Amino acid sequence: MLPAPGTPPVAWEISPGLTGYDAAVARMEETAEAIRAGRRKECVWLVEHPALYTAGTSARDADLVDADRLPVIRSGRGGQFTYHGPGQRVVYAMLDLTRRRQDVRAYVAALEDWIVAALGELGVRGERRADRVGVWVARPDKPRLANGEVRDDKIAAIGIRIRRWATLHGAAINVTPDLSHYEGIVACGVSGHGVTSLADLGIAATMADVDAALRRTFPRYFGPTG
């Protein structure tokens, strides 16, 4: 947990409709700079994007399986290829880690724990994995891997950037997206395991349900919102 003092609380904003990716990144950059300068409150911003692939700073060209399927945008966030699109809740967290703990691994772990807690309120047992970033759901109902292990499906991806201890980017949670678009990439560079969503798991949660669960659980890990 990386809770901060309660004053000022973290601003919370939800954008309706679809938000263009380039516009979102520009706004994040501006907001993070203002937070570093003390001109703005910290902020969590929830959006949906049009269907596209983003390539993080560690993306490998070989992991773009179908380059013609969707637009591809090179992103400054960490990580590899991922998919964004309608039905996916993208969580942009612009926080000041100097108010908490200046530890990148602890921050990523807190993001994962937060999403696990929110999913738990919706009836899904999400889990962290020591060797893989993100939030995963064990699928004993699926065929096992070649090594006999139970297959995991990723339900939430994590990709961040930190500048002078101000955070950008965040997480993407699959609510009701078109999972077929993941066939165009090796998601996050992980092969063998799959991708899932709340809808795929039979959870009839709306985006508003997900947003409410995220807000309820956020203060445990990062401090109050307002």
PDB file of C-alpha atoms in Angstrom, residues 11-225:
ATOM      1  CA  ALA A  11      -9.207  13.994  -8.115  1.00  0.00           C
ATOM      2  CA  TRP A  12     -11.412  11.422  -9.869  1.00  0.00           C
ATOM      3  CA  GLU A  13     -12.641  11.884 -13.432  1.00  0.00           C
ATOM      4  CA  ILE A  14     -14.538   9.700 -15.915  1.00  0.00           C
ATOM      5  CA  SER A  15     -14.697  10.666 -19.592  1.00  0.00           C
ATOM      6  CA  PRO A  16     -17.776   9.496 -21.535  1.00  0.00           C
ATOM      7  CA  GLY A  17     -17.506   8.010 -25.016  1.00  0.00           C
ATOM      8  CA  LEU A  18     -14.180   7.245 -26.695  1.00  0.00           C
ATOM      9  CA  THR A  19     -11.041   9.296 -26.049  1.00  0.00           C
ATOM     10  CA  GLY A  20      -8.346   9.471 -28.724  1.00  0.00           C
ATOM     11  CA  TYR A  21      -5.065   7.935 -27.566  1.00  0.00           C
ATOM     12  CA  ASP A  22      -2.780  10.767 -28.683  1.00  0.00           C
ATOM     13  CA  ALA A  23      -5.036  13.335 -27.021  1.00  0.00           C
ATOM     14  CA  ALA A  24      -5.004  11.301 -23.812  1.00  0.00           C
ATOM     15  CA  VAL A  25      -1.218  11.108 -23.750  1.00  0.00           C
ATOM     16  CA  ALA A  26      -0.896  14.849 -24.337  1.00  0.00           C
ATOM     17  CA  ARG A  27      -3.260  15.549 -21.470  1.00  0.00           C
ATOM     18  CA  MET A  28      -1.429  13.140 -19.183  1.00  0.00           C
ATOM     19  CA  GLU A  29       1.901  14.786 -19.954  1.00  0.00           C
ATOM     20  CA  GLU A  30       0.473  18.215 -19.173  1.00  0.00           C
ATOM     21  CA  THR A  31      -1.205  17.028 -15.982  1.00  0.00           C
ATOM     22  CA  ALA A  32       1.868  15.196 -14.681  1.00  0.00           C
ATOM     23  CA  GLU A  33       4.003  18.300 -15.254  1.00  0.00           C
ATOM     24  CA  ALA A  34       1.478  20.429 -13.343  1.00  0.00           C
ATOM     25  CA  ILE A  35       1.420  17.910 -10.485  1.00  0.00           C
ATOM     26  CA  ARG A  36       5.208  17.982 -10.259  1.00  0.00           C
ATOM     27  CA  ALA A  37       5.095  21.783 -10.143  1.00  0.00           C
ATOM     28  CA  GLY A  38       2.422  21.788  -7.457  1.00  0.00           C
ATOM     29  CA  ARG A  39      -0.167  23.465  -9.696  1.00  0.00           C
ATOM     30  CA  ARG A  40      -2.656  20.566  -9.818  1.00  0.00           C
ATOM     31  CA  LYS A  41      -4.049  17.866  -7.589  1.00  0.00           C
ATOM     32  CA  GLU A  42      -3.194  14.265  -8.280  1.00  0.00           C
ATOM     33  CA  CYS A  43      -5.703  12.642 -10.609  1.00  0.00           C
ATOM     34  CA  VAL A  44      -7.190   9.315 -11.658  1.00  0.00           C
ATOM     35  CA  TRP A  45      -8.725   9.536 -15.118  1.00  0.00           C
ATOM     36  CA  LEU A  46     -10.925   6.740 -16.509  1.00  0.00           C
ATOM     37  CA  VAL A  47     -11.389   6.477 -20.295  1.00  0.00           C
ATOM     38  CA  GLU A  48     -12.152   4.147 -23.195  1.00  0.00           C
ATOM     39  CA  HIS A  49     -10.145   4.285 -26.417  1.00  0.00           C
ATOM     40  CA  PRO A  50     -10.984   3.428 -30.029  1.00  0.00           C
ATOM     41  CA  ALA A  51      -9.625   0.039 -31.106  1.00  0.00           C
ATOM     42  CA  LEU A  52      -5.819   0.174 -31.497  1.00  0.00           C
ATOM     43  CA  TYR A  53      -2.554  -1.422 -30.464  1.00  0.00           C
ATOM     44  CA  THR A  54       0.046   0.415 -28.415  1.00  0.00           C
ATOM     45  CA  ALA A  55       3.703  -0.540 -28.266  1.00  0.00           C
ATOM     46  CA  GLY A  56       5.551   0.159 -25.034  1.00  0.00           C
ATOM     47  CA  THR A  57       9.254   0.872 -24.730  1.00  0.00           C
ATOM     48  CA  SER A  58      10.102  -2.869 -24.580  1.00  0.00           C
ATOM     49  CA  ALA A  59       7.898  -3.923 -27.525  1.00  0.00           C
ATOM     50  CA  ARG A  60       9.394  -6.412 -29.988  1.00  0.00           C
ATOM     51  CA  ASP A  61       8.415  -6.154 -33.633  1.00  0.00           C
ATOM     52  CA  ALA A  62       7.977  -9.930 -33.813  1.00  0.00           C
ATOM     53  CA  ASP A  63       5.110  -9.656 -31.312  1.00  0.00           C
ATOM     54  CA  LEU A  64       3.018  -7.631 -33.758  1.00  0.00           C
ATOM     55  CA  VAL A  65       1.418 -10.590 -35.477  1.00  0.00           C
ATOM     56  CA  ASP A  66      -1.030  -8.681 -37.706  1.00  0.00           C
ATOM     57  CA  ALA A  67       0.200  -5.144 -38.380  1.00  0.00           C
ATOM     58  CA  ASP A  68      -2.725  -4.401 -40.716  1.00  0.00           C
ATOM     59  CA  ARG A  69      -5.484  -5.310 -38.293  1.00  0.00           C
ATOM     60  CA  LEU A  70      -5.599  -2.063 -36.267  1.00  0.00           C
ATOM     61  CA  PRO A  71      -3.667   1.217 -35.967  1.00  0.00           C
ATOM     62  CA  VAL A  72      -0.405   0.876 -34.042  1.00  0.00           C
ATOM     63  CA  ILE A  73       0.835   3.693 -31.803  1.00  0.00           C
ATOM     64  CA  ARG A  74       4.290   3.796 -30.241  1.00  0.00           C
ATOM     65  CA  SER A  75       3.840   4.746 -26.606  1.00  0.00           C
ATOM     66  CA  GLY A  76       6.232   6.084 -24.001  1.00  0.00           C
ATOM     67  CA  ARG A  77       4.880   3.745 -21.330  1.00  0.00           C
ATOM     68  CA  GLY A  78       6.797   0.727 -20.143  1.00  0.00           C
ATOM     69  CA  GLY A  79       5.913  -2.751 -21.333  1.00  0.00           C
ATOM     70  CA  GLN A  80       5.281  -4.352 -24.696  1.00  0.00           C
ATOM     71  CA  PHE A  81       2.288  -4.589 -27.059  1.00  0.00           C
ATOM     72  CA  THR A  82      -1.235  -4.317 -25.757  1.00  0.00           C
ATOM     73  CA  TYR A  83      -4.702  -3.728 -27.123  1.00  0.00           C
ATOM     74  CA  HIS A  84      -7.067  -0.890 -26.248  1.00  0.00           C
ATOM     75  CA  GLY A  85     -10.641  -0.611 -27.416  1.00  0.00           C
ATOM     76  CA  PRO A  86     -14.301  -0.116 -26.549  1.00  0.00           C
ATOM     77  CA  GLY A  87     -15.416  -2.165 -23.558  1.00  0.00           C
ATOM     78  CA  GLN A  88     -12.062  -1.833 -21.848  1.00  0.00           C
ATOM     79  CA  ARG A  89     -11.642   0.481 -18.860  1.00  0.00           C
ATOM     80  CA  VAL A  90      -8.350   2.316 -19.139  1.00  0.00           C
ATOM     81  CA  VAL A  91      -7.174   3.771 -15.835  1.00  0.00           C
ATOM     82  CA  TYR A  92      -4.700   6.634 -16.026  1.00  0.00           C
ATOM     83  CA  ALA A  93      -3.177   7.357 -12.622  1.00  0.00           C
ATOM     84  CA  MET A  94      -1.273  10.629 -12.324  1.00  0.00           C
ATOM     85  CA  LEU A  95       0.142  10.490  -8.817  1.00  0.00           C
ATOM     86  CA  ASP A  96       3.037  12.068  -6.929  1.00  0.00           C
ATOM     87  CA  LEU A  97       5.142   9.302  -5.436  1.00  0.00           C
ATOM     88  CA  THR A  98       7.081  11.802  -3.339  1.00  0.00           C
ATOM     89  CA  ARG A  99       3.908  11.893  -1.209  1.00  0.00           C
ATOM     90  CA  ARG A 100       4.070   8.133  -0.796  1.00  0.00           C
ATOM     91  CA  ARG A 101       7.045   5.860  -1.446  1.00  0.00           C
ATOM     92  CA  GLN A 102       9.600   6.424  -4.192  1.00  0.00           C
ATOM     93  CA  ASP A 103       9.721   2.794  -5.264  1.00  0.00           C
ATOM     94  CA  VAL A 104       8.694   1.741  -8.787  1.00  0.00           C
ATOM     95  CA  ARG A 105       8.156  -1.929  -7.945  1.00  0.00           C
ATOM     96  CA  ALA A 106       6.039  -1.033  -4.918  1.00  0.00           C
ATOM     97  CA  TYR A 107       3.927   1.249  -7.091  1.00  0.00           C
ATOM     98  CA  VAL A 108       3.299  -1.456  -9.711  1.00  0.00           C
ATOM     99  CA  ALA A 109       2.430  -3.933  -6.961  1.00  0.00           C
ATOM    100  CA  ALA A 110      -0.008  -1.414  -5.453  1.00  0.00           C
ATOM    101  CA  LEU A 111      -1.699  -0.943  -8.836  1.00  0.00           C
ATOM    102  CA  GLU A 112      -2.084  -4.692  -9.195  1.00  0.00           C
ATOM    103  CA  ASP A 113      -3.393  -5.088  -5.637  1.00  0.00           C
ATOM    104  CA  TRP A 114      -5.895  -2.290  -6.217  1.00  0.00           C
ATOM    105  CA  ILE A 115      -7.280  -3.974  -9.341  1.00  0.00           C
ATOM    106  CA  VAL A 116      -7.386  -7.352  -7.573  1.00  0.00           C
ATOM    107  CA  ALA A 117      -9.445  -5.751  -4.791  1.00  0.00           C
ATOM    108  CA  ALA A 118     -11.833  -4.075  -7.251  1.00  0.00           C
ATOM    109  CA  LEU A 119     -12.335  -7.310  -9.193  1.00  0.00           C
ATOM    110  CA  GLY A 120     -12.994  -9.124  -5.940  1.00  0.00           C
ATOM    111  CA  GLU A 121     -15.949  -6.833  -5.306  1.00  0.00           C
ATOM    112  CA  LEU A 122     -17.334  -7.968  -8.662  1.00  0.00           C
ATOM    113  CA  GLY A 123     -16.947 -11.663  -7.899  1.00  0.00           C
ATOM    114  CA  VAL A 124     -13.684 -12.326  -9.754  1.00  0.00           C
ATOM    115  CA  ARG A 125     -10.570 -13.735  -8.128  1.00  0.00           C
ATOM    116  CA  GLY A 126      -7.767 -11.823  -9.795  1.00  0.00           C
ATOM    117  CA  GLU A 127      -4.200 -12.678  -8.844  1.00  0.00           C
ATOM    118  CA  ARG A 128      -0.702 -11.286  -9.191  1.00  0.00           C
ATOM    119  CA  ARG A 129       2.138 -13.367 -10.584  1.00  0.00           C
ATOM    120  CA  ALA A 130       5.768 -12.982  -9.475  1.00  0.00           C
ATOM    121  CA  ASP A 131       7.118 -13.509 -12.994  1.00  0.00           C
ATOM    122  CA  ARG A 132       4.455 -11.594 -14.976  1.00  0.00           C
ATOM    123  CA  VAL A 133       3.123  -8.061 -14.627  1.00  0.00           C
ATOM    124  CA  GLY A 134      -0.643  -7.563 -14.623  1.00  0.00           C
ATOM    125  CA  VAL A 135      -3.646  -9.224 -13.036  1.00  0.00           C
ATOM    126  CA  TRP A 136      -4.451 -12.821 -13.934  1.00  0.00           C
ATOM    127  CA  VAL A 137      -7.305 -15.297 -13.546  1.00  0.00           C
ATOM    128  CA  ALA A 138      -6.517 -19.007 -13.157  1.00  0.00           C
ATOM    129  CA  ARG A 139      -8.451 -21.112 -15.684  1.00  0.00           C
ATOM    130  CA  PRO A 140      -8.561 -24.753 -14.535  1.00  0.00           C
ATOM    131  CA  ASP A 141     -11.498 -25.116 -16.944  1.00  0.00           C
ATOM    132  CA  LYS A 142      -9.129 -24.627 -19.888  1.00  0.00           C
ATOM    133  CA  PRO A 143      -6.582 -27.115 -21.291  1.00  0.00           C
ATOM    134  CA  ARG A 144      -3.374 -27.106 -19.258  1.00  0.00           C
ATOM    135  CA  LEU A 145      -0.112 -25.775 -20.604  1.00  0.00           C
ATOM    136  CA  ALA A 146       2.460 -28.134 -22.139  1.00  0.00           C
ATOM    137  CA  ASN A 147       4.365 -28.197 -18.841  1.00  0.00           C
ATOM    138  CA  GLY A 148       1.221 -29.219 -16.951  1.00  0.00           C
ATOM    139  CA  GLU A 149       0.599 -25.865 -15.318  1.00  0.00           C
ATOM    140  CA  VAL A 150      -2.872 -24.389 -15.099  1.00  0.00           C
ATOM    141  CA  ARG A 151      -3.417 -21.744 -17.743  1.00  0.00           C
ATOM    142  CA  ASP A 152      -3.747 -18.124 -16.655  1.00  0.00           C
ATOM    143  CA  ASP A 153      -5.774 -15.531 -18.555  1.00  0.00           C
ATOM    144  CA  LYS A 154      -4.873 -11.884 -18.200  1.00  0.00           C
ATOM    145  CA  ILE A 155      -7.777  -9.631 -17.284  1.00  0.00           C
ATOM    146  CA  ALA A 156      -5.832  -6.421 -16.629  1.00  0.00           C
ATOM    147  CA  ALA A 157      -2.613  -5.086 -18.136  1.00  0.00           C
ATOM    148  CA  ILE A 158      -0.236  -2.670 -16.396  1.00  0.00           C
ATOM    149  CA  GLY A 159       1.986  -0.171 -18.209  1.00  0.00           C
ATOM    150  CA  ILE A 160       3.448   2.884 -16.499  1.00  0.00           C
ATOM    151  CA  ARG A 161       5.856   5.729 -16.917  1.00  0.00           C
ATOM    152  CA  ILE A 162       7.417   7.750 -14.115  1.00  0.00           C
ATOM    153  CA  ARG A 163       9.037  11.146 -14.467  1.00  0.00           C
ATOM    154  CA  ARG A 164      10.650  12.709 -11.407  1.00  0.00           C
ATOM    155  CA  TRP A 165       8.335  10.534  -9.307  1.00  0.00           C
ATOM    156  CA  ALA A 166       5.169  11.679 -11.057  1.00  0.00           C
ATOM    157  CA  THR A 167       3.303   8.724 -12.609  1.00  0.00           C
ATOM    158  CA  LEU A 168       1.684   8.458 -16.035  1.00  0.00           C
ATOM    159  CA  HIS A 169      -0.345   5.748 -17.791  1.00  0.00           C
ATOM    160  CA  GLY A 170      -1.585   2.933 -15.533  1.00  0.00           C
ATOM    161  CA  ALA A 171      -3.835  -0.056 -16.207  1.00  0.00           C
ATOM    162  CA  ALA A 172      -6.348  -1.487 -18.684  1.00  0.00           C
ATOM    163  CA  ILE A 173      -9.137  -3.735 -17.402  1.00  0.00           C
ATOM    164  CA  ASN A 174     -11.107  -5.920 -19.805  1.00  0.00           C
ATOM    165  CA  VAL A 175     -14.820  -5.486 -19.154  1.00  0.00           C
ATOM    166  CA  THR A 176     -16.603  -6.280 -22.442  1.00  0.00           C
ATOM    167  CA  PRO A 177     -14.013  -5.759 -25.205  1.00  0.00           C
ATOM    168  CA  ASP A 178     -13.713  -7.673 -28.477  1.00  0.00           C
ATOM    169  CA  LEU A 179     -11.131 -10.237 -27.352  1.00  0.00           C
ATOM    170  CA  SER A 180     -10.502 -11.369 -30.936  1.00  0.00           C
ATOM    171  CA  HIS A 181      -8.298  -8.292 -31.452  1.00  0.00           C
ATOM    172  CA  TYR A 182      -5.710  -9.815 -29.134  1.00  0.00           C
ATOM    173  CA  GLU A 183      -5.021 -12.307 -31.919  1.00  0.00           C
ATOM    174  CA  GLY A 184      -3.093  -9.551 -33.720  1.00  0.00           C
ATOM    175  CA  ILE A 185      -0.385  -9.319 -31.048  1.00  0.00           C
ATOM    176  CA  VAL A 186       1.501 -11.328 -28.480  1.00  0.00           C
ATOM    177  CA  ALA A 187      -0.049  -9.419 -25.602  1.00  0.00           C
ATOM    178  CA  CYS A 188       2.604  -8.043 -23.237  1.00  0.00           C
ATOM    179  CA  GLY A 189       5.101 -10.467 -24.777  1.00  0.00           C
ATOM    180  CA  VAL A 190       3.573 -13.434 -22.928  1.00  0.00           C
ATOM    181  CA  SER A 191       2.747 -16.538 -24.968  1.00  0.00           C
ATOM    182  CA  GLY A 192       0.982 -19.698 -23.808  1.00  0.00           C
ATOM    183  CA  HIS A 193      -1.418 -17.963 -21.457  1.00  0.00           C
ATOM    184  CA  GLY A 194      -4.599 -16.256 -22.646  1.00  0.00           C
ATOM    185  CA  VAL A 195      -6.674 -13.121 -22.253  1.00  0.00           C
ATOM    186  CA  THR A 196     -10.095 -12.809 -20.654  1.00  0.00           C
ATOM    187  CA  SER A 197     -12.676 -10.233 -19.623  1.00  0.00           C
ATOM    188  CA  LEU A 198     -15.467  -9.892 -17.113  1.00  0.00           C
ATOM    189  CA  ALA A 199     -17.973 -10.765 -19.839  1.00  0.00           C
ATOM    190  CA  ASP A 200     -15.913 -13.805 -20.905  1.00  0.00           C
ATOM    191  CA  LEU A 201     -15.988 -14.992 -17.288  1.00  0.00           C
ATOM    192  CA  GLY A 202     -19.766 -14.664 -17.183  1.00  0.00           C
ATOM    193  CA  ILE A 203     -19.756 -11.531 -14.991  1.00  0.00           C
ATOM    194  CA  ALA A 204     -22.518  -9.154 -16.100  1.00  0.00           C
ATOM    195  CA  ALA A 205     -20.841  -6.016 -14.753  1.00  0.00           C
ATOM    196  CA  THR A 206     -21.268  -2.665 -16.466  1.00  0.00           C
ATOM    197  CA  MET A 207     -18.533  -0.106 -16.895  1.00  0.00           C
ATOM    198  CA  ALA A 208     -20.211   1.918 -14.156  1.00  0.00           C
ATOM    199  CA  ASP A 209     -20.004  -1.118 -11.846  1.00  0.00           C
ATOM    200  CA  VAL A 210     -16.275  -1.399 -12.532  1.00  0.00           C
ATOM    201  CA  ASP A 211     -15.742   2.316 -11.966  1.00  0.00           C
ATOM    202  CA  ALA A 212     -17.561   2.194  -8.653  1.00  0.00           C
ATOM    203  CA  ALA A 213     -15.511  -0.782  -7.462  1.00  0.00           C
ATOM    204  CA  LEU A 214     -12.291   0.961  -8.465  1.00  0.00           C
ATOM    205  CA  ARG A 215     -13.215   4.092  -6.530  1.00  0.00           C
ATOM    206  CA  ARG A 216     -14.315   2.195  -3.435  1.00  0.00           C
ATOM    207  CA  THR A 217     -11.053   0.268  -3.217  1.00  0.00           C
ATOM    208  CA  PHE A 218      -8.630   3.019  -4.299  1.00  0.00           C
ATOM    209  CA  PRO A 219      -8.200   4.650  -0.843  1.00  0.00           C
ATOM    210  CA  ARG A 220      -6.785   1.419   0.638  1.00  0.00           C
ATOM    211  CA  TYR A 221      -3.762   1.702  -1.623  1.00  0.00           C
ATOM    212  CA  PHE A 222      -3.286   5.359  -2.543  1.00  0.00           C
ATOM    213  CA  GLY A 223      -5.343   7.576  -0.244  1.00  0.00           C
ATOM    214  CA  PRO A 224      -8.729   9.307  -0.388  1.00  0.00           C
ATOM    215  CA  THR A 225     -10.391  10.689  -3.496  1.00  0.00           C
TER     216      THR A 225
END
